[in-house]
Amino acid sequence: MSQPAGLASTPPPLLGERTLMRITISGDDRYEGRATSLAIVDLLRTRGFAGATVLHGIMGFGARGTVHSELNEITSQGLPVVIETVETEARIAEVLPTLDRMIRGGVITLERAAVRLHRASAIREGQGSPEASPGSATAT
């Protein structure tokens, strides 16, 4: 299967000391007409990052101190969204200027991460369980 146009080649393994970047923004934020979280994931994907995860918060408050909660219809707008990715410090530094332009409000934190396991899921659509996959390894 060929790689979609514009994507970097398969990233190198992430094992070892890396940097966890955590971006917290409002779920309502938009960048160029679409959800900022989607735009950030697309940026990381096209730059060849190994992966990114978007987490939707159920409650939070930011710099203005207003509590947003899915438990209250009036304050359910602006719920927090967290995007996480793990990469080398240098690769993260390369995308920070672009992220600065994309994010109108929020916070970006960086912390050291010791990656001990990194592998693609063995389960793919139509392939069944990992145990049934040809060539799958089992731990002993």
PDB file of C-alpha atoms in Angstrom:
ATOM      1  CA  MET A   1       0.000   0.000   0.000  1.00  0.00           C
ATOM      2  CA  SER A   2       1.501   3.341  -0.967  1.00  0.00           C
ATOM      3  CA  GLN A   3       1.802   6.226   1.442  1.00  0.00           C
ATOM      4  CA  PRO A   4      -0.556   9.200   0.966  1.00  0.00           C
ATOM      5  CA  ALA A   5       0.980  12.146  -0.861  1.00  0.00           C
ATOM      6  CA  GLY A   6       2.741  14.699   1.285  1.00  0.00           C
ATOM      7  CA  LEU A   7       3.559  12.335   4.149  1.00  0.00           C
ATOM      8  CA  ALA A   8       7.047  11.768   5.432  1.00  0.00           C
ATOM      9  CA  SER A   9       8.466   8.246   5.320  1.00  0.00           C
ATOM     10  CA  THR A  10       7.919   5.843   8.204  1.00  0.00           C
ATOM     11  CA  PRO A  11       9.326   7.430  11.361  1.00  0.00           C
ATOM     12  CA  PRO A  12      12.235   5.762  13.158  1.00  0.00           C
ATOM     13  CA  PRO A  13      11.512   3.771  16.326  1.00  0.00           C
ATOM     14  CA  LEU A  14      10.770   5.931  19.357  1.00  0.00           C
ATOM     15  CA  LEU A  15      12.459   3.799  21.998  1.00  0.00           C
ATOM     16  CA  GLY A  16      14.562   5.642  24.550  1.00  0.00           C
ATOM     17  CA  GLU A  17      14.487   9.152  25.948  1.00  0.00           C
ATOM     18  CA  ARG A  18      11.998  11.364  24.116  1.00  0.00           C
ATOM     19  CA  THR A  19       9.802  14.392  24.748  1.00  0.00           C
ATOM     20  CA  LEU A  20       6.070  14.289  25.428  1.00  0.00           C
ATOM     21  CA  MET A  21       4.297  17.343  24.053  1.00  0.00           C
ATOM     22  CA  ARG A  22       0.866  18.006  25.519  1.00  0.00           C
ATOM     23  CA  ILE A  23      -1.291  20.708  23.926  1.00  0.00           C
ATOM     24  CA  THR A  24      -4.427  21.830  25.770  1.00  0.00           C
ATOM     25  CA  ILE A  25      -6.924  23.967  23.848  1.00  0.00           C
ATOM     26  CA  SER A  26     -10.660  24.597  23.710  1.00  0.00           C
ATOM     27  CA  GLY A  27     -12.656  22.075  21.719  1.00  0.00           C
ATOM     28  CA  ASP A  28     -14.415  25.032  20.082  1.00  0.00           C
ATOM     29  CA  ASP A  29     -11.197  26.523  18.651  1.00  0.00           C
ATOM     30  CA  ARG A  30     -10.954  26.716  14.869  1.00  0.00           C
ATOM     31  CA  TYR A  31      -7.994  27.081  12.532  1.00  0.00           C
ATOM     32  CA  GLU A  32      -8.591  27.848   8.864  1.00  0.00           C
ATOM     33  CA  GLY A  33     -12.247  26.807   9.130  1.00  0.00           C
ATOM     34  CA  ARG A  34     -11.854  23.476  10.921  1.00  0.00           C
ATOM     35  CA  ALA A  35     -11.245  22.171  14.414  1.00  0.00           C
ATOM     36  CA  THR A  36      -7.807  23.210  15.651  1.00  0.00           C
ATOM     37  CA  SER A  37      -7.269  19.727  17.109  1.00  0.00           C
ATOM     38  CA  LEU A  38      -7.775  18.193  13.662  1.00  0.00           C
ATOM     39  CA  ALA A  39      -5.412  20.728  12.091  1.00  0.00           C
ATOM     40  CA  ILE A  40      -2.752  19.907  14.704  1.00  0.00           C
ATOM     41  CA  VAL A  41      -3.084  16.148  14.159  1.00  0.00           C
ATOM     42  CA  ASP A  42      -2.785  16.701  10.395  1.00  0.00           C
ATOM     43  CA  LEU A  43       0.329  18.844  10.930  1.00  0.00           C
ATOM     44  CA  LEU A  44       1.996  16.162  13.053  1.00  0.00           C
ATOM     45  CA  ARG A  45       1.016  13.426  10.597  1.00  0.00           C
ATOM     46  CA  THR A  46       2.370  15.270   7.553  1.00  0.00           C
ATOM     47  CA  ARG A  47       5.597  16.032   9.429  1.00  0.00           C
ATOM     48  CA  GLY A  48       6.115  12.294   9.964  1.00  0.00           C
ATOM     49  CA  PHE A  49       5.465  12.087  13.696  1.00  0.00           C
ATOM     50  CA  ALA A  50       4.891   8.530  14.934  1.00  0.00           C
ATOM     51  CA  GLY A  51       1.425   9.325  16.268  1.00  0.00           C
ATOM     52  CA  ALA A  52      -0.838  11.695  18.149  1.00  0.00           C
ATOM     53  CA  THR A  53      -3.781  11.227  20.480  1.00  0.00           C
ATOM     54  CA  VAL A  54      -6.681  13.625  21.048  1.00  0.00           C
ATOM     55  CA  LEU A  55      -8.393  13.438  24.437  1.00  0.00           C
ATOM     56  CA  HIS A  56     -11.700  15.191  25.104  1.00  0.00           C
ATOM     57  CA  GLY A  57     -12.108  16.603  28.604  1.00  0.00           C
ATOM     58  CA  ILE A  58     -15.415  16.671  30.450  1.00  0.00           C
ATOM     59  CA  MET A  59     -14.574  19.681  32.613  1.00  0.00           C
ATOM     60  CA  GLY A  60     -11.921  22.334  32.908  1.00  0.00           C
ATOM     61  CA  PHE A  61     -11.029  25.988  33.238  1.00  0.00           C
ATOM     62  CA  GLY A  62      -8.329  28.113  31.706  1.00  0.00           C
ATOM     63  CA  ALA A  63      -6.688  31.511  32.060  1.00  0.00           C
ATOM     64  CA  ARG A  64     -10.020  33.333  32.437  1.00  0.00           C
ATOM     65  CA  GLY A  65     -11.128  31.081  35.303  1.00  0.00           C
ATOM     66  CA  THR A  66     -14.485  30.131  33.756  1.00  0.00           C
ATOM     67  CA  VAL A  67     -15.366  26.505  34.481  1.00  0.00           C
ATOM     68  CA  HIS A  68     -16.641  24.627  31.430  1.00  0.00           C
ATOM     69  CA  SER A  69     -18.431  21.347  32.073  1.00  0.00           C
ATOM     70  CA  GLU A  70     -20.425  18.840  30.064  1.00  0.00           C
ATOM     71  CA  LEU A  71     -22.562  18.491  33.198  1.00  0.00           C
ATOM     72  CA  ASN A  72     -24.086  21.939  32.610  1.00  0.00           C
ATOM     73  CA  GLU A  73     -25.575  22.944  29.239  1.00  0.00           C
ATOM     74  CA  ILE A  74     -24.746  26.603  29.821  1.00  0.00           C
ATOM     75  CA  THR A  75     -21.014  25.952  30.278  1.00  0.00           C
ATOM     76  CA  SER A  76     -20.630  22.941  27.970  1.00  0.00           C
ATOM     77  CA  GLN A  77     -19.037  25.043  25.250  1.00  0.00           C
ATOM     78  CA  GLY A  78     -15.287  25.384  25.399  1.00  0.00           C
ATOM     79  CA  LEU A  79     -14.587  21.958  26.864  1.00  0.00           C
ATOM     80  CA  PRO A  80     -10.875  21.140  26.953  1.00  0.00           C
ATOM     81  CA  VAL A  81      -9.162  19.074  24.293  1.00  0.00           C
ATOM     82  CA  VAL A  82      -5.681  17.641  24.847  1.00  0.00           C
ATOM     83  CA  ILE A  83      -3.438  16.550  21.975  1.00  0.00           C
ATOM     84  CA  GLU A  84      -0.444  14.413  22.951  1.00  0.00           C
ATOM     85  CA  THR A  85       2.523  13.241  20.929  1.00  0.00           C
ATOM     86  CA  VAL A  86       5.942  11.786  21.742  1.00  0.00           C
ATOM     87  CA  GLU A  87       8.961  12.636  19.613  1.00  0.00           C
ATOM     88  CA  THR A  88      12.542  13.825  19.824  1.00  0.00           C
ATOM     89  CA  GLU A  89      13.057  17.251  21.342  1.00  0.00           C
ATOM     90  CA  ALA A  90      14.473  18.522  18.034  1.00  0.00           C
ATOM     91  CA  ARG A  91      11.476  17.369  15.981  1.00  0.00           C
ATOM     92  CA  ILE A  92       9.063  18.954  18.439  1.00  0.00           C
ATOM     93  CA  ALA A  93      11.077  22.189  18.349  1.00  0.00           C
ATOM     94  CA  GLU A  94      10.622  22.234  14.555  1.00  0.00           C
ATOM     95  CA  VAL A  95       6.798  22.368  14.811  1.00  0.00           C
ATOM     96  CA  LEU A  96       6.512  24.802  17.738  1.00  0.00           C
ATOM     97  CA  PRO A  97       6.555  27.969  15.563  1.00  0.00           C
ATOM     98  CA  THR A  98       3.727  26.561  13.414  1.00  0.00           C
ATOM     99  CA  LEU A  99       1.743  25.541  16.498  1.00  0.00           C
ATOM    100  CA  ASP A 100       2.216  29.045  17.893  1.00  0.00           C
ATOM    101  CA  ARG A 101       0.480  30.443  14.805  1.00  0.00           C
ATOM    102  CA  MET A 102      -2.323  27.846  14.936  1.00  0.00           C
ATOM    103  CA  ILE A 103      -3.266  28.059  18.613  1.00  0.00           C
ATOM    104  CA  ARG A 104      -5.196  31.171  19.663  1.00  0.00           C
ATOM    105  CA  GLY A 105      -5.466  30.170  23.320  1.00  0.00           C
ATOM    106  CA  GLY A 106      -4.258  27.271  25.399  1.00  0.00           C
ATOM    107  CA  VAL A 107      -1.069  25.816  26.751  1.00  0.00           C
ATOM    108  CA  ILE A 108       1.736  23.612  25.427  1.00  0.00           C
ATOM    109  CA  THR A 109       3.799  21.624  27.907  1.00  0.00           C
ATOM    110  CA  LEU A 110       6.886  19.530  27.256  1.00  0.00           C
ATOM    111  CA  GLU A 111       8.233  16.821  29.511  1.00  0.00           C
ATOM    112  CA  ARG A 112      10.780  14.063  29.335  1.00  0.00           C
ATOM    113  CA  ALA A 113       9.408  10.637  28.508  1.00  0.00           C
ATOM    114  CA  ALA A 114      11.121   7.263  28.610  1.00  0.00           C
ATOM    115  CA  VAL A 115       9.603   5.211  25.786  1.00  0.00           C
ATOM    116  CA  ARG A 116       9.902   1.494  26.563  1.00  0.00           C
ATOM    117  CA  LEU A 117       7.531   0.058  23.947  1.00  0.00           C
ATOM    118  CA  HIS A 118       6.472   1.362  20.557  1.00  0.00           C
ATOM    119  CA  ARG A 119       4.888  -0.827  17.912  1.00  0.00           C
ATOM    120  CA  ALA A 120       1.980  -0.670  15.528  1.00  0.00           C
ATOM    121  CA  SER A 121      -1.198  -2.434  16.526  1.00  0.00           C
ATOM    122  CA  ALA A 122      -1.382  -5.965  15.174  1.00  0.00           C
ATOM    123  CA  ILE A 123      -5.132  -5.625  14.731  1.00  0.00           C
ATOM    124  CA  ARG A 124      -6.179  -4.223  11.382  1.00  0.00           C
ATOM    125  CA  GLU A 125      -9.587  -4.212   9.795  1.00  0.00           C
ATOM    126  CA  GLY A 126     -10.361  -7.733   8.651  1.00  0.00           C
ATOM    127  CA  GLN A 127      -7.300  -9.322  10.284  1.00  0.00           C
ATOM    128  CA  GLY A 128      -8.825 -10.496  13.545  1.00  0.00           C
ATOM    129  CA  SER A 129      -6.934 -10.782  16.806  1.00  0.00           C
ATOM    130  CA  PRO A 130      -3.167 -10.265  17.131  1.00  0.00           C
ATOM    131  CA  GLU A 131      -2.730 -13.909  18.171  1.00  0.00           C
ATOM    132  CA  ALA A 132      -4.137 -15.017  14.816  1.00  0.00           C
ATOM    133  CA  SER A 133      -1.841 -12.763  12.796  1.00  0.00           C
ATOM    134  CA  PRO A 134       0.855 -14.607  10.853  1.00  0.00           C
ATOM    135  CA  GLY A 135       4.295 -13.886  12.254  1.00  0.00           C
ATOM    136  CA  SER A 136       3.013 -12.348  15.476  1.00  0.00           C
ATOM    137  CA  ALA A 137       5.276 -12.789  18.454  1.00  0.00           C
ATOM    138  CA  THR A 138       4.099 -13.842  21.866  1.00  0.00           C
ATOM    139  CA  ALA A 139       5.791 -12.809  25.104  1.00  0.00           C
ATOM    140  CA  THR A 140       7.367 -15.535  27.199  1.00  0.00           C
TER     141      THR A 140
END
